[in-house]
Coordinates of C-alpha atoms in Angstrom, one line a residue:
X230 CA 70.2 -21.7 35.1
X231 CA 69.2 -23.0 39.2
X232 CA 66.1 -24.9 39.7
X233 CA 64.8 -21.7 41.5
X234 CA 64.9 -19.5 38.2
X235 CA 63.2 -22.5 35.8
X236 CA 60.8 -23.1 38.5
X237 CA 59.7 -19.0 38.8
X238 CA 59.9 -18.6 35.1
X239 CA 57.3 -21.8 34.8
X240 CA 55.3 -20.5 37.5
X241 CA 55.1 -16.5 35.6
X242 CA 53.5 -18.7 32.4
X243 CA 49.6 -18.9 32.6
X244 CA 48.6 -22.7 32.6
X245 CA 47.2 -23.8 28.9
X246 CA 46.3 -27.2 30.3
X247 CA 42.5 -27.7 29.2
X248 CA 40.6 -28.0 32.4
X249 CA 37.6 -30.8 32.2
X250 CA 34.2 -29.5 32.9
X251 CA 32.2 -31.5 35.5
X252 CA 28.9 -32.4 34.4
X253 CA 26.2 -31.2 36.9
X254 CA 24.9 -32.6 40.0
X255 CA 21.4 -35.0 37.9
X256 CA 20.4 -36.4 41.3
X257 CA 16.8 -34.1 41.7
X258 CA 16.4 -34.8 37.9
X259 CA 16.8 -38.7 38.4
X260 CA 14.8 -39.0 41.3
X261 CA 12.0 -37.1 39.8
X262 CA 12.3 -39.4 36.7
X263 CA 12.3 -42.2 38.8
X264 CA 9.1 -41.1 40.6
X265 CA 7.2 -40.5 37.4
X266 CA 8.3 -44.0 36.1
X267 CA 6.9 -45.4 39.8
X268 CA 3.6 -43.7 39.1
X269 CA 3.7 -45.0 35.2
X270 CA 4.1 -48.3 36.9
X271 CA 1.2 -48.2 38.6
X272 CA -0.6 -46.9 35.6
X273 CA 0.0 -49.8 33.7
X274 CA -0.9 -52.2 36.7
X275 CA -4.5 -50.0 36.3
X276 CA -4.4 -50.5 33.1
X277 CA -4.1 -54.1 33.0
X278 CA -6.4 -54.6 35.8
X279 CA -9.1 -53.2 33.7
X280 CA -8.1 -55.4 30.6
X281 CA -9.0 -58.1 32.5
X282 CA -12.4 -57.1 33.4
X283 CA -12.9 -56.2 29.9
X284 CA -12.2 -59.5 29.2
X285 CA -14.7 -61.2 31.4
X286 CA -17.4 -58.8 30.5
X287 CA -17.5 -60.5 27.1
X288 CA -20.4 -61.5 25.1
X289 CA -21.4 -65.0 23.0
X290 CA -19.5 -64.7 20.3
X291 CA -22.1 -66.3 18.0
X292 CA -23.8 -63.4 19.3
X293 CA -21.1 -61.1 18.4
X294 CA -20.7 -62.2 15.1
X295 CA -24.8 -61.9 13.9
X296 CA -24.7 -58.3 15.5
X297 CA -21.2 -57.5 13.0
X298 CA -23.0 -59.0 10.1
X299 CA -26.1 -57.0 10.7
X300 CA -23.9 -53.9 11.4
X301 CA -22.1 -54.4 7.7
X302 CA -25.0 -54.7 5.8
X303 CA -26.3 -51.6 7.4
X304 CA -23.7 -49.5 6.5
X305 CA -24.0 -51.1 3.0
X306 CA -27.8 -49.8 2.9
X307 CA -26.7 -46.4 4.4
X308 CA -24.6 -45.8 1.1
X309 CA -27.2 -46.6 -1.1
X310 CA -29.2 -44.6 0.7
X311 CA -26.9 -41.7 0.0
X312 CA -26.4 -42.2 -3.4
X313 CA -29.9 -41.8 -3.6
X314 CA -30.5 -39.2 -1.9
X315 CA -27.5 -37.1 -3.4
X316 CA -29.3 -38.1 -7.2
X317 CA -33.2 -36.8 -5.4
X318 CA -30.7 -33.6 -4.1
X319 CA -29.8 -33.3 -8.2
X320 CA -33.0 -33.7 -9.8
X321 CA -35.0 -31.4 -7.5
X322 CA -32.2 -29.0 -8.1
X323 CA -33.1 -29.2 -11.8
X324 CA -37.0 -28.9 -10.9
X325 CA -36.1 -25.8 -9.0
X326 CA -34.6 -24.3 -12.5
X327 CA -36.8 -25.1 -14.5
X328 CA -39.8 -23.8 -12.7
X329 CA -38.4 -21.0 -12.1
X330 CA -37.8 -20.0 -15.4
X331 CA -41.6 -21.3 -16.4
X332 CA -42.5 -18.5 -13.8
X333 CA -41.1 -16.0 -15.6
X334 CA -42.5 -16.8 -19.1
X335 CA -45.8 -17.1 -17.5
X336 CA -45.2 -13.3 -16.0
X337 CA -44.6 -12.4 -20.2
X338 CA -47.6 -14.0 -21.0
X339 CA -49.9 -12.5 -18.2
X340 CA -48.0 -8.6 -18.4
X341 CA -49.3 -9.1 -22.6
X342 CA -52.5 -10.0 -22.2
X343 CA -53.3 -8.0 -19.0
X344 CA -54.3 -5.0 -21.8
X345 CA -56.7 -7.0 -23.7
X346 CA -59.6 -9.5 -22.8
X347 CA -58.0 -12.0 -25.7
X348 CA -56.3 -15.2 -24.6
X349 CA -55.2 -16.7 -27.7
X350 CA -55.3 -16.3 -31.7
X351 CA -58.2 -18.5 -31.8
X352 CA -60.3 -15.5 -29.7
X353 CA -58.9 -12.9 -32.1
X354 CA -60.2 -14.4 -35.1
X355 CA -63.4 -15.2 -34.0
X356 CA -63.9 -11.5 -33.4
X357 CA -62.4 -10.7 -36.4
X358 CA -64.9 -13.3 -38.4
X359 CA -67.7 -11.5 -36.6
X360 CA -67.2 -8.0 -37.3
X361 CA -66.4 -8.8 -41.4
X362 CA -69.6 -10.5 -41.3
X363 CA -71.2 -7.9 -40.3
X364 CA -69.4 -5.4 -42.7
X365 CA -70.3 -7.9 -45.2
X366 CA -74.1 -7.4 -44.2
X367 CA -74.4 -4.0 -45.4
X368 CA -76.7 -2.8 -42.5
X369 CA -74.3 -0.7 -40.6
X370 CA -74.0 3.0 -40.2
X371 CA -71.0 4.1 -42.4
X372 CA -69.5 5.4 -38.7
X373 CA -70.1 2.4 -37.4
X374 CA -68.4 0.4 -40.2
X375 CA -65.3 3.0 -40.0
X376 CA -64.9 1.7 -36.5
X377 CA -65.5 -1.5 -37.1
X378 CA -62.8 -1.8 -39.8
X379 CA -60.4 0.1 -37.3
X380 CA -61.2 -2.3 -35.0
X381 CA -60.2 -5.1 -37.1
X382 CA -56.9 -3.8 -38.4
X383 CA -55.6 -3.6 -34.6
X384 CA -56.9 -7.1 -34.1
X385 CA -55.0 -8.1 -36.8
X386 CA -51.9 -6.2 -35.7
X387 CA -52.8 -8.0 -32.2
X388 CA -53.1 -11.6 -33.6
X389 CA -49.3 -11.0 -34.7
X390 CA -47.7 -10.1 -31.2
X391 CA -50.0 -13.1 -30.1
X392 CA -47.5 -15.5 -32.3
X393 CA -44.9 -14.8 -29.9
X394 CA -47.1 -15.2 -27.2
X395 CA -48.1 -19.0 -28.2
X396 CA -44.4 -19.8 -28.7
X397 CA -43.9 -18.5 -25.1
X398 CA -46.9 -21.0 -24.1
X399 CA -45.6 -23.8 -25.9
X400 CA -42.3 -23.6 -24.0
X401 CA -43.9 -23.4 -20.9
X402 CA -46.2 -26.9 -21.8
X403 CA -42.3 -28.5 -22.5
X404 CA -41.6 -27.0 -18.8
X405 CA -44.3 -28.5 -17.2
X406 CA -43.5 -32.1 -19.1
X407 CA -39.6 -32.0 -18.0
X408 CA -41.0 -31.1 -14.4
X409 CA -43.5 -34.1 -14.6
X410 CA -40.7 -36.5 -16.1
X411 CA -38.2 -35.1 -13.3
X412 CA -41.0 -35.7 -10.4
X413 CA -41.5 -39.3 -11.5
X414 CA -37.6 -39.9 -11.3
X415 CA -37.7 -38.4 -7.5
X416 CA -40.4 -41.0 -7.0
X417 CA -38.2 -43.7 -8.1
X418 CA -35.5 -42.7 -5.7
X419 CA -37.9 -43.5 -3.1
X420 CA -37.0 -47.1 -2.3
X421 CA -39.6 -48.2 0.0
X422 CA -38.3 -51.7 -0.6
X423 CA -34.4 -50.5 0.5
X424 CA -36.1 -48.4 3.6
X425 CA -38.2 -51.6 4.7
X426 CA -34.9 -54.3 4.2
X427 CA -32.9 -51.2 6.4
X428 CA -35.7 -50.9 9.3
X429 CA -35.8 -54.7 9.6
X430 CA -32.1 -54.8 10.0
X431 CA -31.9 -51.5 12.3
X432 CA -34.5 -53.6 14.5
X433 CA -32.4 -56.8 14.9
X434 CA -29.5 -54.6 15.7
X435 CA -31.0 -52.8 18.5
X436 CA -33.2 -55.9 19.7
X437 CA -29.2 -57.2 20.4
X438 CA -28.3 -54.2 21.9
X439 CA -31.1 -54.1 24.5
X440 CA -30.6 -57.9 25.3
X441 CA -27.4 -57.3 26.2
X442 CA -27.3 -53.6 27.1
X443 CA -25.9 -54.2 30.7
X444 CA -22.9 -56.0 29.2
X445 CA -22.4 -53.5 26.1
X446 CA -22.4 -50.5 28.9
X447 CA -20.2 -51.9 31.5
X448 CA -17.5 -52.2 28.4
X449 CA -17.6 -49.0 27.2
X450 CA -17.2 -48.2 30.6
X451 CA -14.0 -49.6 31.0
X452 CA -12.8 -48.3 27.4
X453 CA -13.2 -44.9 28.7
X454 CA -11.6 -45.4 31.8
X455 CA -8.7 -47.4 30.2
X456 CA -8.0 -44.4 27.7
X457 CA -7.9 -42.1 30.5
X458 CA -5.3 -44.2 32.1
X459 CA -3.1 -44.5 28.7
X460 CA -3.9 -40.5 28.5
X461 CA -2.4 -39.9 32.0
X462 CA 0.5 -42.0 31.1
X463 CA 1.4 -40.6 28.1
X464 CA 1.5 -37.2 30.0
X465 CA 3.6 -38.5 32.5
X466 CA 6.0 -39.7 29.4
X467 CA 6.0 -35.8 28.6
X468 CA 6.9 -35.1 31.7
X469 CA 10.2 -37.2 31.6
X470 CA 11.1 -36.1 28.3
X471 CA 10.7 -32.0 29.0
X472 CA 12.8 -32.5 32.4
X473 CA 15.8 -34.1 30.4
X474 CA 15.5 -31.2 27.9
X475 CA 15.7 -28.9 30.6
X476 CA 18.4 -30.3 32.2
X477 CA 20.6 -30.8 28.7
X478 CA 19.7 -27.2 27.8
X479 CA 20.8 -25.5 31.0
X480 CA 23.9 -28.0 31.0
X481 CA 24.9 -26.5 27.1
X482 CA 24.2 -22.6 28.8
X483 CA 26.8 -23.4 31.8
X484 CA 29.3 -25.0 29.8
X485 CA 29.5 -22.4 27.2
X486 CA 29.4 -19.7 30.1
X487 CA 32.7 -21.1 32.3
X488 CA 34.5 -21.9 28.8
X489 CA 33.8 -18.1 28.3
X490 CA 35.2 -16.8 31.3
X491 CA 38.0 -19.3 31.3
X492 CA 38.7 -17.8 28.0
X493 CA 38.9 -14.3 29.3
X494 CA 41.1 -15.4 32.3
X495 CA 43.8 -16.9 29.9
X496 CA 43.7 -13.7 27.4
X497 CA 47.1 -11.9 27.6
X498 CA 46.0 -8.3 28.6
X499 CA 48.2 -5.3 27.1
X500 CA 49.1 -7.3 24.0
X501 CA 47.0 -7.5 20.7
X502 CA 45.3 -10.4 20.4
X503 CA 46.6 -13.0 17.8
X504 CA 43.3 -13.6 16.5
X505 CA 42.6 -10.2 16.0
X506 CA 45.9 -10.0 13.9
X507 CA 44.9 -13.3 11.9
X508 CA 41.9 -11.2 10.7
X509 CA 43.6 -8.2 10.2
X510 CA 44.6 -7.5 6.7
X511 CA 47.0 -5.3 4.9
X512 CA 45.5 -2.6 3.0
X513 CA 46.5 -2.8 -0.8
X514 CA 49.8 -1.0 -2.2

């Protein structure tokens, strides 16, 4: 075979050299990284800048350490304080119950003896003692005795339902003693020794404050301004990281799109392809 015939038959073969993919042109990615570090940079130099005034706008530590004593002992008082006042919440919730249900056996006892003028058994029986004595005196009209008889046979019927009726009182005396009891522990929740010792220290505090107000302000001034700075610089960081993701992900989309069309451009056309006749099985005899 001449040279001529090898070299035309090499030439009729499609190429199945892998061809390397050339990353992308990063250039306007890197520079706009390199201008958000720049500005990061200067960030910092801010930053830094107002950490130093910070640190000149300092007061006497002696000072410092009296107001953080006063402060913790405070905040000590404040959870006593709670703890009271969660146990004053409790027992006036129990008040609440308990009165309300005295209410309503004192809205038994009225609805009974709203019909009659009779407020206890001791009532009934006096009128019952009066009218026998004057059965027992013989000097009434038989008509009048009739009635008066009558009259004492529904008083005794009466002086029955009134046995409930003193029951129902004698519950509502307990009532009002558990209510009294539970007032007197409310009271007792009421440290006026604990408010006094928490004033007195609330005083100090603020009488250290105001002495060195002008100080304390210009601080917290510079706090706030610093944590805007590490705000702006933490965006910035954002910034850096969603451009590389960008860049990676579009990257990924173009390499998988030329590997696809330099797929298609090797395929054999006319033939089967051999991947379709890997998959392809024989039906069962």
């Amino acid at each position: 075979m001449s040279s001529d015939s090898f070299s035309e038959t090499s030439a009729s073969k499609p190429s199945t050299q892998r061809k390397f993919i050339k990353r992308p042109d990063d250039k306007a990615m890197k520079d706009q990284i390199e201008n958000l570090r720049k500005e990061i940079k200067q960030l910092d130099l801010a930053s830094n800048e107002i950490t130093a005034q910070i640190a000149k706008h300092q007061i006497d530590q002696k000072i410092m350490d009296e107001r953080n004593k006063l402060t913790s002992e405070l905040k000590a008082l404040q959870s006593k304080q709670s703890g009271s006042k969660n146990e004053r919440h409790a027992l006036n919730e129990q008040i609440k119950a308990i009165d309300g249900q005295m209410k309503k056996k004192i809205a038994e006892i009225q609805q009974q003896t709203s019909k009659n003028n009779y407020k206890s058994v001791a009532e009934i029986d006096d009128k019952i003692n009066s009218l026998d004595k004057l059965i027992d005196a013989g000097q009434l009209k038989l008509a009048d005795e009739r009635r008066y008889v009558k009259e004492m046979s529904a008083l005794r019927k009466l002086r029955k339902d009134f046995g409930s009726i003193e029951q129902t009182q004698a519950s509502i005396d307990q009532d009002k003693e558990k209510i009294a009891e539970l007032k007197k522990k409310v009271a007792a929740t009421h440290n006026k020794e604990l408010n006094a010792q928490y004033d007195a220290l609330q005083k100090k505090v603020d009488e250290i404050n105001e002495s060195n107000k002008t100080i304390i302000s210009k601080r917290n001034e510079l706090y706030d301004k610093r944590g805007e700075l590490k705000k702006q610089k933490d965006a910035k960081y954002d910034e850096i990281r969603k451009l590389r993701a960008e860049f990676d992900e579009n990257d990924a989309t173009r390499r998988m799109s030329i590997s696809r069309n330099s797929w298609l451009k090797r395929k054999p056309r006319g033939k089967k392809s051999t991947k379709h006749k890997f998959w392809k099985r024989k039906k069962p005899n």
